[in-house]
Short mmCIF file of C-alpha atoms in Angstrom, two decimals:
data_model
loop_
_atom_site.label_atom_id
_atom_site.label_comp_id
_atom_site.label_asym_id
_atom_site.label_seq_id
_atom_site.Cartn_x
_atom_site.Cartn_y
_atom_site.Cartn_z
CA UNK D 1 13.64 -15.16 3.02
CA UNK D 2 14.41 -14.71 6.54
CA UNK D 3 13.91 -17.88 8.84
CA UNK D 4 10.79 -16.54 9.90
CA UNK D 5 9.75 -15.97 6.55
CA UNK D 6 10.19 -19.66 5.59
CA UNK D 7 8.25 -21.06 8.42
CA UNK D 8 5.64 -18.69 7.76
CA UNK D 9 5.89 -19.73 3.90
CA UNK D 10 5.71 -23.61 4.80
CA UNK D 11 3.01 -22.98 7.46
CA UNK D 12 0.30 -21.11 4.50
CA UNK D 13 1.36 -24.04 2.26
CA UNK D 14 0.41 -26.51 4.22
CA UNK D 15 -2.84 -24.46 5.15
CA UNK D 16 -3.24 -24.59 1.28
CA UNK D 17 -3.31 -28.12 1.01
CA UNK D 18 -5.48 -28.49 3.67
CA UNK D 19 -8.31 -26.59 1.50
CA UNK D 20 -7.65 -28.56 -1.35
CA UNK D 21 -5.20 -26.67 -3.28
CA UNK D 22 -2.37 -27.43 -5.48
CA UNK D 23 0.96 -25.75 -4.04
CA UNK D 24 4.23 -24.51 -5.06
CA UNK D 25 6.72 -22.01 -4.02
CA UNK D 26 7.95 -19.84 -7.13
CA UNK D 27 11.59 -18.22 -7.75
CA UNK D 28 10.78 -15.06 -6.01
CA UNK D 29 9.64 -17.28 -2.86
CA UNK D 30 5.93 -16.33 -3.48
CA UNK D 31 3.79 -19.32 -2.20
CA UNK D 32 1.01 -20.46 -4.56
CA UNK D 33 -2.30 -22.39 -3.79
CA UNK D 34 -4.93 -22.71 -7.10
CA UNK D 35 -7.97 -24.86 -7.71
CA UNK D 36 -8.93 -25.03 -11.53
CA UNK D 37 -12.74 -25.58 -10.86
CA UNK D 38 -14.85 -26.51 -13.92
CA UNK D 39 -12.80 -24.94 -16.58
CA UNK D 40 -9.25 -25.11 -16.01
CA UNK D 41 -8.33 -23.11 -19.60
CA UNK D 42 -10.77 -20.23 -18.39
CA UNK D 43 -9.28 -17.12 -16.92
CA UNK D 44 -8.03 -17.37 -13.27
CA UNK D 45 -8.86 -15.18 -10.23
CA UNK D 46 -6.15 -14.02 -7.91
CA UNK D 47 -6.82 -13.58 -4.27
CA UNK D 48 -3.66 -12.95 -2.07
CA UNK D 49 -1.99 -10.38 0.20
CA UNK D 50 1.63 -10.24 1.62
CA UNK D 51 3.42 -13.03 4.07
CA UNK D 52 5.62 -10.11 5.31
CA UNK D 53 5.67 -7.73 8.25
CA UNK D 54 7.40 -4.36 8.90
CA UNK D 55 9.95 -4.63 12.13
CA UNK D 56 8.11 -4.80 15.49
CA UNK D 57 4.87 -5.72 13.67
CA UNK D 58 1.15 -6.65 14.34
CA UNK D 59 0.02 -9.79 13.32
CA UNK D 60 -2.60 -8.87 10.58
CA UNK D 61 -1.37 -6.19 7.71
CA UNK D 62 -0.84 -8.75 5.25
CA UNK D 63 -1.59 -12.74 6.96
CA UNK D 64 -5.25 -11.42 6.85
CA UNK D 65 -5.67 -11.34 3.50
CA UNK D 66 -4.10 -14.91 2.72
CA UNK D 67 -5.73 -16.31 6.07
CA UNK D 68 -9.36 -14.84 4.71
CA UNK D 69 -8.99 -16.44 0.96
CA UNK D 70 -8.11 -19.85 2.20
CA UNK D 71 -10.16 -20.28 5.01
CA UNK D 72 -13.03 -19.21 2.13
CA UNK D 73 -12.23 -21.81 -0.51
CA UNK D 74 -11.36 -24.01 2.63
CA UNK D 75 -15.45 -24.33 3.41
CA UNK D 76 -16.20 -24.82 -0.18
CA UNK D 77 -13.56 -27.62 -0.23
CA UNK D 78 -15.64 -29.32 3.07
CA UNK D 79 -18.87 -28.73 1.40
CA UNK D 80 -17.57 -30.82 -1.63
CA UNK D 81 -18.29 -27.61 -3.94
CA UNK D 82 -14.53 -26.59 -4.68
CA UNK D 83 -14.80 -28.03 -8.27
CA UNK D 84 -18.24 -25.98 -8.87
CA UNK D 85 -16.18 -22.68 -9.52
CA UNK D 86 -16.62 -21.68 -12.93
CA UNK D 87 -13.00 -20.58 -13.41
CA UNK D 88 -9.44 -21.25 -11.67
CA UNK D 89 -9.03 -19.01 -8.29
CA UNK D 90 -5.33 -18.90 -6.81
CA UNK D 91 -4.50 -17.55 -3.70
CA UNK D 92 -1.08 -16.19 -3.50
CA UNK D 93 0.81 -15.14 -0.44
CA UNK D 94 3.19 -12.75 -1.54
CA UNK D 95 7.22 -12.66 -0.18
CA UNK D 96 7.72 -9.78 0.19
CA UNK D 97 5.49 -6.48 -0.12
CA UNK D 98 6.87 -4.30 2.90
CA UNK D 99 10.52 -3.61 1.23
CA UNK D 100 11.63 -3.87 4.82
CA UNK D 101 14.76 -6.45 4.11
CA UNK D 102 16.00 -5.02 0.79
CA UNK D 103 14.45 -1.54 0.62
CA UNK D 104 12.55 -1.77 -2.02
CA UNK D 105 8.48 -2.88 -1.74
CA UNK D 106 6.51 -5.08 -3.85
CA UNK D 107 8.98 -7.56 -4.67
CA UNK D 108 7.11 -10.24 -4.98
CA UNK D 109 3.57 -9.04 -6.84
CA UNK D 110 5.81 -7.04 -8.88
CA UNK D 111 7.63 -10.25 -10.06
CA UNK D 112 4.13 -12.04 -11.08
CA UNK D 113 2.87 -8.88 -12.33
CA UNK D 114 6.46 -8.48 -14.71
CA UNK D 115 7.08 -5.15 -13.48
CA UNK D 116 10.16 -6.02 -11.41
CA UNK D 117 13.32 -5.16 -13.18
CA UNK D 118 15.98 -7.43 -13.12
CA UNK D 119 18.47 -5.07 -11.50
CA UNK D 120 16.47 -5.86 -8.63
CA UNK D 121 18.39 -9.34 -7.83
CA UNK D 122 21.10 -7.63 -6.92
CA UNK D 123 19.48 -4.94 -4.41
CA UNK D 124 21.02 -5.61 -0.83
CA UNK D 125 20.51 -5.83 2.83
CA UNK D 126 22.06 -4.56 5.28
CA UNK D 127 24.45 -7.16 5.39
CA UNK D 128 25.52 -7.29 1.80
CA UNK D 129 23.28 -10.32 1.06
CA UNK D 130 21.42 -9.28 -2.05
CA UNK D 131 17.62 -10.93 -3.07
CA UNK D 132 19.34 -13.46 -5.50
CA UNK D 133 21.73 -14.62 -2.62
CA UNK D 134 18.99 -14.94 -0.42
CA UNK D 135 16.50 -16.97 -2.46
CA UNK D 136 19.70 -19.08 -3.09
CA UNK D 137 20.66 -19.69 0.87
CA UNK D 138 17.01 -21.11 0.68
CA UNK D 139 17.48 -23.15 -2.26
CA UNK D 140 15.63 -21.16 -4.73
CA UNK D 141 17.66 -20.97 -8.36
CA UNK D 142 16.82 -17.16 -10.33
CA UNK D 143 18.76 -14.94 -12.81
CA UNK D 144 18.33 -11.97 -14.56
CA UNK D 145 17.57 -13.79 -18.02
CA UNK D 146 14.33 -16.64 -15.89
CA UNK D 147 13.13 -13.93 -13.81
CA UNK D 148 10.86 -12.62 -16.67
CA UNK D 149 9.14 -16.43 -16.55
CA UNK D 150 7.18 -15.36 -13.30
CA UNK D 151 4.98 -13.01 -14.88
CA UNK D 152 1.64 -13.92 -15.62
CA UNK D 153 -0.12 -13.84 -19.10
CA UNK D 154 -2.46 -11.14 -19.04
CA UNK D 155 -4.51 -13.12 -20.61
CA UNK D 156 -5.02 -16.00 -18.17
CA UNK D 157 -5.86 -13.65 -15.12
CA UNK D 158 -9.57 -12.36 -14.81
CA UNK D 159 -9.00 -10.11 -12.11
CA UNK D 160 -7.19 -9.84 -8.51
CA UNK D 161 -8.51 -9.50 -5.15
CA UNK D 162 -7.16 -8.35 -2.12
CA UNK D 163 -8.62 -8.66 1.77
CA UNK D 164 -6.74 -6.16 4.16
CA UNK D 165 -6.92 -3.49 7.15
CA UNK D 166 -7.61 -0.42 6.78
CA UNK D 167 -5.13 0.82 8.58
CA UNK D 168 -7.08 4.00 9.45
CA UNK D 169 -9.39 4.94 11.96
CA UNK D 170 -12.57 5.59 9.20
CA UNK D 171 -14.30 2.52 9.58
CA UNK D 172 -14.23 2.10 13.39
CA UNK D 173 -15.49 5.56 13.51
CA UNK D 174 -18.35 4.77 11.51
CA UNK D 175 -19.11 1.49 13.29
CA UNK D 176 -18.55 -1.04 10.41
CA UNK D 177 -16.51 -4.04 9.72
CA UNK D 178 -16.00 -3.82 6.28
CA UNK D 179 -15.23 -1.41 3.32
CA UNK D 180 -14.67 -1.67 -0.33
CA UNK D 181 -11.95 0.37 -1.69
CA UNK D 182 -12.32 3.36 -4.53
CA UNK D 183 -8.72 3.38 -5.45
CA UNK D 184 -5.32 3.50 -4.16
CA UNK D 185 -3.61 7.18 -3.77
CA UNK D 186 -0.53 7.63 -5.50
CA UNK D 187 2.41 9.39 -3.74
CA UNK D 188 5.62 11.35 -4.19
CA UNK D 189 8.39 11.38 -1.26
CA UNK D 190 10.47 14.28 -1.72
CA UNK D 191 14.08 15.53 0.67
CA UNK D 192 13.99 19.30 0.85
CA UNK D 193 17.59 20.33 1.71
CA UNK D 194 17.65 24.27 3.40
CA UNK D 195 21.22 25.12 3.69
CA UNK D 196 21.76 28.77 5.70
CA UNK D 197 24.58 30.95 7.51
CA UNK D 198 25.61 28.36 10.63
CA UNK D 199 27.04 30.36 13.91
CA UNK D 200 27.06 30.66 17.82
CA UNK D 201 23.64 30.40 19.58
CA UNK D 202 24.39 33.74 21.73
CA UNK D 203 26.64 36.32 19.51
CA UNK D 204 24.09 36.55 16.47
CA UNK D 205 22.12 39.07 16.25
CA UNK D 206 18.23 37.48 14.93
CA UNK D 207 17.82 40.06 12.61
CA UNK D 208 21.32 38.77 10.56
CA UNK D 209 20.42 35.29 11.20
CA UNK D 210 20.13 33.05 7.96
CA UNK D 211 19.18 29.75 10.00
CA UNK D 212 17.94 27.38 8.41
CA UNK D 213 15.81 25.71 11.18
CA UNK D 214 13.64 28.63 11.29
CA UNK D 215 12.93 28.09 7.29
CA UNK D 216 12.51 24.47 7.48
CA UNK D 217 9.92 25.32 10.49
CA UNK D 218 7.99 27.99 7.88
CA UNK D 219 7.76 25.30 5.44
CA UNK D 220 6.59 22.67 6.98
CA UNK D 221 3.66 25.04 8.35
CA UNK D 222 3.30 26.08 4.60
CA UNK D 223 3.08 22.48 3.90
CA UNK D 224 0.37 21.82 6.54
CA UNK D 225 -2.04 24.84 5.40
CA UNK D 226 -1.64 23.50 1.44
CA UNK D 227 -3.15 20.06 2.18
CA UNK D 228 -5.65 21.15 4.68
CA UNK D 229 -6.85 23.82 2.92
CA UNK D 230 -5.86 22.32 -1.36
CA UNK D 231 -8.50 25.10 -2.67
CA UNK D 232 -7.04 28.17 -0.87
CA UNK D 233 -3.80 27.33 -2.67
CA UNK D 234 -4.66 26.06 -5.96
CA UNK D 235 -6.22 28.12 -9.20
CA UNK D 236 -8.79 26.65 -11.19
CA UNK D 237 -7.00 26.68 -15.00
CA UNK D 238 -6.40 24.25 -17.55
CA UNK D 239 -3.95 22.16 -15.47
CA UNK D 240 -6.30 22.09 -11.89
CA UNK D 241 -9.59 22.01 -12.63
CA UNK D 242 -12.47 22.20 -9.83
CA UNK D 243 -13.24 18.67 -9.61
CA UNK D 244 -9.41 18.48 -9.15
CA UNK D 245 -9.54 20.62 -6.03
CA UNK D 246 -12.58 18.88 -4.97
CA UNK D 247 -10.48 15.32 -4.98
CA UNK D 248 -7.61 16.95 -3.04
CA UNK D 249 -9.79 18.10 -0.24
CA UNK D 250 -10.98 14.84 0.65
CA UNK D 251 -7.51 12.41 -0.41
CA UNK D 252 -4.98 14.59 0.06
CA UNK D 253 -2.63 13.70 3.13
CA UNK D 254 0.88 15.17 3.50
CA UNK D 255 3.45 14.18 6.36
CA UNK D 256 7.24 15.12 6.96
CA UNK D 257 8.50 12.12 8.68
CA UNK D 258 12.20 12.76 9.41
CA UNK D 259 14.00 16.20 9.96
CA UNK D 260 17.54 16.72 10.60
CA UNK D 261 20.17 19.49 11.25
CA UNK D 262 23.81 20.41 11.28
CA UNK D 263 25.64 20.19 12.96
CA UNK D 264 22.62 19.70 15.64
CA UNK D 265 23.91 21.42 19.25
CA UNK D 266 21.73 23.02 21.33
CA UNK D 267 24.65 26.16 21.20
CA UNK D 268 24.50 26.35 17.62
CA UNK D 269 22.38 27.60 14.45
CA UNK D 270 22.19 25.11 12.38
CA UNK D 271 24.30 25.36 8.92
CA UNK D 272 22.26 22.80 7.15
CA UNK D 273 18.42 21.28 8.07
CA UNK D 274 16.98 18.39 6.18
CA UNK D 275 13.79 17.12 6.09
CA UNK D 276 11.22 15.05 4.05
CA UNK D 277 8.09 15.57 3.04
CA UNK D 278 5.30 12.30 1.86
CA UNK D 279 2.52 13.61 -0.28
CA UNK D 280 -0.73 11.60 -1.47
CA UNK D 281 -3.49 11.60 -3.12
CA UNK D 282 -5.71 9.80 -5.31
CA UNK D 283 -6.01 12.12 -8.06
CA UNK D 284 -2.49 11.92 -9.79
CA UNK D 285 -2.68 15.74 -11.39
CA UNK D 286 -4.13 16.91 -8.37
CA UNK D 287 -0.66 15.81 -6.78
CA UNK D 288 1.63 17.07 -9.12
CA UNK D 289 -0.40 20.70 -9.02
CA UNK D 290 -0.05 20.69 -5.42
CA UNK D 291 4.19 19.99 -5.81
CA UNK D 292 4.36 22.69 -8.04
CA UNK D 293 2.53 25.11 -5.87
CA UNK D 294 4.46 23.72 -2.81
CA UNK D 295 8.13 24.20 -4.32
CA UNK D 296 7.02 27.69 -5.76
CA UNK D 297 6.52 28.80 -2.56
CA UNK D 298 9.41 27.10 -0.32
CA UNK D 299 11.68 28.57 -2.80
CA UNK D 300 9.96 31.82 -2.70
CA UNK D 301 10.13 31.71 1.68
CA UNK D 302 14.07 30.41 1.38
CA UNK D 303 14.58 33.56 -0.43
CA UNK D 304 12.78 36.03 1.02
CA UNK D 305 14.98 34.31 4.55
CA UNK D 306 18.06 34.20 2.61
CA UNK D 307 18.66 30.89 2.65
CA UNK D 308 19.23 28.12 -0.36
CA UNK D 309 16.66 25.37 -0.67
CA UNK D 310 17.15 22.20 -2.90
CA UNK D 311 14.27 19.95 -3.35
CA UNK D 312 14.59 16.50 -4.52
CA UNK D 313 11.68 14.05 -5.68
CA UNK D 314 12.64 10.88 -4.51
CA UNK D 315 9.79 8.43 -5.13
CA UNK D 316 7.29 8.63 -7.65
CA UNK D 317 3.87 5.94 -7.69
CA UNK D 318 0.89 6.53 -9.66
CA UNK D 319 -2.37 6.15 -8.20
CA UNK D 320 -4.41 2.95 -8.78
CA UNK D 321 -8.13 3.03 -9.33
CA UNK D 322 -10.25 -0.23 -8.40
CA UNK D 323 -12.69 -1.90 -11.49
CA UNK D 324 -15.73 -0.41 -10.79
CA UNK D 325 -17.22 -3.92 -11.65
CA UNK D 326 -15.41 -5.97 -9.55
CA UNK D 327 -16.23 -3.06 -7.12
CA UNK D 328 -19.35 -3.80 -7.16
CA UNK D 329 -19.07 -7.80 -6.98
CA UNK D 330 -17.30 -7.43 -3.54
CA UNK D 331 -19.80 -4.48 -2.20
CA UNK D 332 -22.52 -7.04 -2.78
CA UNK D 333 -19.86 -10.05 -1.08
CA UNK D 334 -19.55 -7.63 1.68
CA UNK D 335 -23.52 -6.70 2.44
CA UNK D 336 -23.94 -10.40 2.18
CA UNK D 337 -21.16 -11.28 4.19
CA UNK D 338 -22.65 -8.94 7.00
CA UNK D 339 -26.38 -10.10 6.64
CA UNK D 340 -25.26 -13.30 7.09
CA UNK D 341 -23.38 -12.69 10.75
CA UNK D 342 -27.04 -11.20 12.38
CA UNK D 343 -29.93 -9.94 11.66
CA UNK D 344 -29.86 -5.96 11.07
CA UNK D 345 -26.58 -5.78 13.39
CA UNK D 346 -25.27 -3.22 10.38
CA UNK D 347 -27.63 -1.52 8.72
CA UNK D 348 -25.85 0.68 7.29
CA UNK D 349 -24.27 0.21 3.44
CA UNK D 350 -20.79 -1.05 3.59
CA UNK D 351 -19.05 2.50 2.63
CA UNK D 352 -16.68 3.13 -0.16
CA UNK D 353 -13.15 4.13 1.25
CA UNK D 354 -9.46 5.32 -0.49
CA UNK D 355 -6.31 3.66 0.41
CA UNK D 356 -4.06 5.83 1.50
CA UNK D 357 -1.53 2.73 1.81
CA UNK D 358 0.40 1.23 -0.46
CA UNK D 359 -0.95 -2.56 -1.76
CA UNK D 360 0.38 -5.34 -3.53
CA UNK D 361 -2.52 -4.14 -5.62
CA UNK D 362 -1.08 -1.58 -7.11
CA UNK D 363 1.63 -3.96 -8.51
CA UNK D 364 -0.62 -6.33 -10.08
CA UNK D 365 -3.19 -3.08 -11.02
CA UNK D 366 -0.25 -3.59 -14.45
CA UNK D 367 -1.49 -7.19 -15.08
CA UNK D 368 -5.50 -7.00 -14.91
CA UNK D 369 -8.30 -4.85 -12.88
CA UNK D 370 -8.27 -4.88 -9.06
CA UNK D 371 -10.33 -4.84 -5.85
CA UNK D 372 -10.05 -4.61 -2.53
CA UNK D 373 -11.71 -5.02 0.68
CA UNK D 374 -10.90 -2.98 3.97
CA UNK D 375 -11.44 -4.44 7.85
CA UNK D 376 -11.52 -2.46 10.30
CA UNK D 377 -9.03 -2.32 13.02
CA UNK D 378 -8.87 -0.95 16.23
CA UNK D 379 -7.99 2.86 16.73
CA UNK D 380 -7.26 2.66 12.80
CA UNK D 381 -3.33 1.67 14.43
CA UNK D 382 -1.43 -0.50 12.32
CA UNK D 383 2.86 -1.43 11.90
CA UNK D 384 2.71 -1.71 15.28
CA UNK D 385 2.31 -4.97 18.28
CA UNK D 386 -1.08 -2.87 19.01
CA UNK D 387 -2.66 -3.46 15.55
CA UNK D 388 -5.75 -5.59 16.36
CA UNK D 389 -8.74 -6.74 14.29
CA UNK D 390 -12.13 -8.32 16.85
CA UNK D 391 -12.95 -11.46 15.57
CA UNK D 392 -15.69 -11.06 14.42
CA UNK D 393 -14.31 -9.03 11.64
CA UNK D 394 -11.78 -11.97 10.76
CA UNK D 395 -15.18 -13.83 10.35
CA UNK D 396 -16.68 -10.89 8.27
CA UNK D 397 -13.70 -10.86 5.89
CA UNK D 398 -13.71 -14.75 5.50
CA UNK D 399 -17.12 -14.81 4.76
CA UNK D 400 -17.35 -11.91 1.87
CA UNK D 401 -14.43 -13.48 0.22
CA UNK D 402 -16.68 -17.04 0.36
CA UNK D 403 -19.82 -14.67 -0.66
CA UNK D 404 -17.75 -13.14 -3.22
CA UNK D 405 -16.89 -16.81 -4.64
CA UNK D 406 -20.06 -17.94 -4.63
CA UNK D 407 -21.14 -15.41 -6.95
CA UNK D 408 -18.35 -17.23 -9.42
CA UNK D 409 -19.83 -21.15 -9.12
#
């Protein structure tokens, strides 16, 4: 709901319209474009991605998607064959996905997939201005007791797609435009808190030292060798089986993003270092084995350095596995799409990839199945002005959405 956010909103609308769609805005400021083909009663397909953008953003996580679905049932519109779909498709551009405003992602496809609770109107930004306040500065009207009205009937929704980079480097590196997605790897965000002895940089002796900083530095390492090396770690029992292992050491990615100390002078040990630690993968046991091997040993290292270590799990999302039909549907959309840009150009199969991203996906995975297309992007870079996509890949993911319509006319 930020001025830019509004122009963007008004600017897909009117793209919406210009394919032939009917268009509204709902509470949550989610804009809506649908087509109710030959059967208007019959269960609808979704197609949509996020209108948002992270702070000093590129200009495709997100737009693609919604660009790619209505420039798809755009060419159907021109070639008079928009009411030959068998069943409704709506293309939704959703609000807000990147939680960048109000902390907190998904807003939107969490609202339509009735998953967002209600306590979430009154989440805030920076400047006190909370998501109800917002949507009413723009003249949008929600409470706690209507905000249940914009989730979708299971039953009236056949299935959701979603166009979007990768956001890695895989399918560059192979030297194909498009992917289809396996799943979507759930994650855990824990702060690990090591508190130790602070004191002067030059009077204590090391072999007395309790510093923290030194810990923190032997668990991060720790870190590092569990998810390279998952199987080195991990027993094979009842709880981690081998096929377990054999998930982890292909999906699992773990990252500490932020570290800081107390009271942080070059002259001093630190008294207190604080770090986090972002850990995914797309097997959801696999994840929780590796956090319990991970805090057995940081506690185990804290007190074998005499320090105290307090680990807190901060964020908890399960991983999302795509429909292995509808997998298949936009494989085949994909091949076609690719066939149809030259002639043996790629002849390779487009490859099956995980998301190691979050999607607005994984909000509506709690309304109906999912899928998901990948495009690749250059250097795999993406929250950043340097995220690019060639063109011709913007024309690849138009045309296996179109390819993947086609298949429903």
């Amino acid at each position: 709901m930020s001025p830019a956010s509004v122009r963007a909103g008004n600017l897909i609308r009117g793209w919406m319209e210009d394919a032939g769609l009917r268009t509204w805005i709902d509470q949550m400021g989610n804009v809506h474009g649908r087509v109710d083909g030959i059967n208007a009663s019959s269960k609808a397909i979704l197609i949509g991605s996020h209108l948002d953008t992270v702070v000093d953003a590129g200009i495709f996580d997100g737009s693609l998607g919604v660009v790619s679905a209505i420039s798809a049932l755009k060419v159907l519109n021109a070639r008079g064959k928009l009411g030959n779909l068998l069943r409704p498709v709506e293309v939704i551009a959703f609000s807000d996905e990147e939680g960048v405003r109000f902390q907190s992602t998904f807003l939107g496809s969490a609202a339509v997939a009735g998953i967002l609770p209600a306590s979430a109107l009154q989440f805030s930004d920076k400047s006190g201005v909370t998501v109800q306040g917002a949507l009413k500065e723009n003249s949008i009207q929600i409470s706690e007791e209507n905000l249940h009205n914009l989730k979708y009937d299971r039953d009236s929704v056949w299935g959701y797609v979603e166009v979007h980079i990768e956001q890695g480097p895989v399918l560059e590196w192979r030297g194909l435009p498009l992917g289809v997605v396996k799943g979507i790897a759930g994650q855990t965000r824990m702060k690990v808190t090591v508190r130790g002895s602070q004191g002067h940089a030059g009077t204590v002796p090391m072999s007395m030292r309790q510093d923290p900083m030194s810990a923190a530095a032997e668990l991060i390492v720790l870190l590092e060798s569990l998810c390279k090396r998952p199987e080195d770690f991990l027993s094979f029992d009842g709880h981690c089986k081998d096929s377990t292992v054999q998930s982890l050491s292909t999906s699992l990615v773990c990252t500490v993003g932020e570290i800081s100390s107390w009271p942080s002078a070059s002259n001093v040990i630190p008294g207190q270092v604080v770090f986090t630690v972002d850990i995914r993968a797309i097997d959801d046991m696999g994840r929780e084995a590796v956090i319990y091997e991970l805090s057995n040993r940081m506690y185990q290292i804290c007190d074998r350095r005499s320090v105290s270590c307090i680990i807190e799990r901060k964020h908890d999302a399960g991983a999302v596995m795509c429909d292995d039909e509808l997998r298949r549907q936009l494989k085949f959309a994909a091949d076609s799409a690719l066939k149809r840009m030259s002639d043996n150009q790629f002849l390779d199969e487009v490859p099956v990839l995980m998301s190691g991203a979050g999607h607005d996906a994984m909000a509506i995975s709690h309304l109906t199945k999912v899928g998901m297309i990948f495009v690749r992007c250059r250097g795999g870079v993406s929250h950043s002005p340097e995220e690019h996509v060639l063109d011709d890949d913007v024309w690849a993911a138009g045309l296996s959405v179109l390819a993947f319509l086609e298949t429903h006319m």
